[in-house]
Tab-separated table of C-alpha atoms in Angstrom:
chain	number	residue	atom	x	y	z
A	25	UNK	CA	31.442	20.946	96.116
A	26	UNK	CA	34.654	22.872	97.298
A	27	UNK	CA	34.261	26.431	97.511
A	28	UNK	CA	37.540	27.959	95.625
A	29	UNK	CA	39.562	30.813	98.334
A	30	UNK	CA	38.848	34.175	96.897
A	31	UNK	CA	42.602	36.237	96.155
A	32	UNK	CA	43.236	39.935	95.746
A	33	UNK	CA	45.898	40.528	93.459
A	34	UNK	CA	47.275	43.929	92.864
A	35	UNK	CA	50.417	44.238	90.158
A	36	UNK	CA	50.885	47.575	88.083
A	37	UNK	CA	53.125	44.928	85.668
A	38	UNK	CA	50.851	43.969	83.640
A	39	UNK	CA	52.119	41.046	82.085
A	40	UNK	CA	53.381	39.884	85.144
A	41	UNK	CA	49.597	40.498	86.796
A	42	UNK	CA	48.167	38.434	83.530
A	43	UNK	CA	50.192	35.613	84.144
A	44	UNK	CA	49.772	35.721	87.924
A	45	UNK	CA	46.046	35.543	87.880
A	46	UNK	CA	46.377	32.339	84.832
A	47	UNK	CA	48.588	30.754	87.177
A	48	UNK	CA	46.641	30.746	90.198
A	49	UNK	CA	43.154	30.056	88.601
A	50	UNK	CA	45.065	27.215	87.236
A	51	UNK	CA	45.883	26.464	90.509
A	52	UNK	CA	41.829	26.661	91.172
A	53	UNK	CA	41.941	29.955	92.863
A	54	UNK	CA	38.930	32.747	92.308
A	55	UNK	CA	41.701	35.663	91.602
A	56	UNK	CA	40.782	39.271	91.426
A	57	UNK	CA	43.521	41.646	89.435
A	58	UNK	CA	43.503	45.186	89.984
A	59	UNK	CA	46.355	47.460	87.620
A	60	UNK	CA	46.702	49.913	90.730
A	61	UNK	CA	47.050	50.707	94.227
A	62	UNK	CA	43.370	53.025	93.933
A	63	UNK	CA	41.679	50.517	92.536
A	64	UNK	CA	42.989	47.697	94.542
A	65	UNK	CA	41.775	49.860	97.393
A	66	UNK	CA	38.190	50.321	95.665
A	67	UNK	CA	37.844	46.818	95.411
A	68	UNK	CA	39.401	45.511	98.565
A	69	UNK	CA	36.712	47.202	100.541
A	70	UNK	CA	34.239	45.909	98.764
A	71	UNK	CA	34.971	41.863	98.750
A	72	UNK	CA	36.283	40.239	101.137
A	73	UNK	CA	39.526	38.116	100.394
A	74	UNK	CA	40.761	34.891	101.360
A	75	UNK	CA	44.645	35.790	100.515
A	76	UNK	CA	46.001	39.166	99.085
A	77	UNK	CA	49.214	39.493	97.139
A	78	UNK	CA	50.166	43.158	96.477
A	79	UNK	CA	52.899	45.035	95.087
A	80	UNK	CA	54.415	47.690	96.914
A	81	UNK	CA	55.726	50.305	95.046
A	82	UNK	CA	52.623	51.079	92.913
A	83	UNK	CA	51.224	54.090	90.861
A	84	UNK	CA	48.287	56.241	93.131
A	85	UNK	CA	48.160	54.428	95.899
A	86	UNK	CA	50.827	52.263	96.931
A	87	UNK	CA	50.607	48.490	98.700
């Protein structure tokens, strides 16, 4: 069995990060969305990620 990559995704948008995370787990990706830049952070230490895909200009913290 295939293991799926892991990806960090991090979009303050967020209809844009809903549609994002559809596509790529459509794509068969294991996607993580975080709203923020601080809670990105929070959970960006914690797993660790095959690919990350981040916004830059971001509420809190930015990417």
């Amino acid at each position: 069995m295939e293991e799926k990559l892991k990806l960090f995704l991090c979009e303050d948008d967020e209809n844009l990060g809903m549609l994002l995370r559809e596509y790529l787990q459509a794509k068969g990706f294991e996607t993580d969305l975080f709203p923020d830049g601080e809670a990105g952070f929070k959970g960006f230490v914690k797993t660790k990620y095959d690919l990350c895909i981040v916004d830059v200009m971001m509420p809190k913290k930015d990417g």
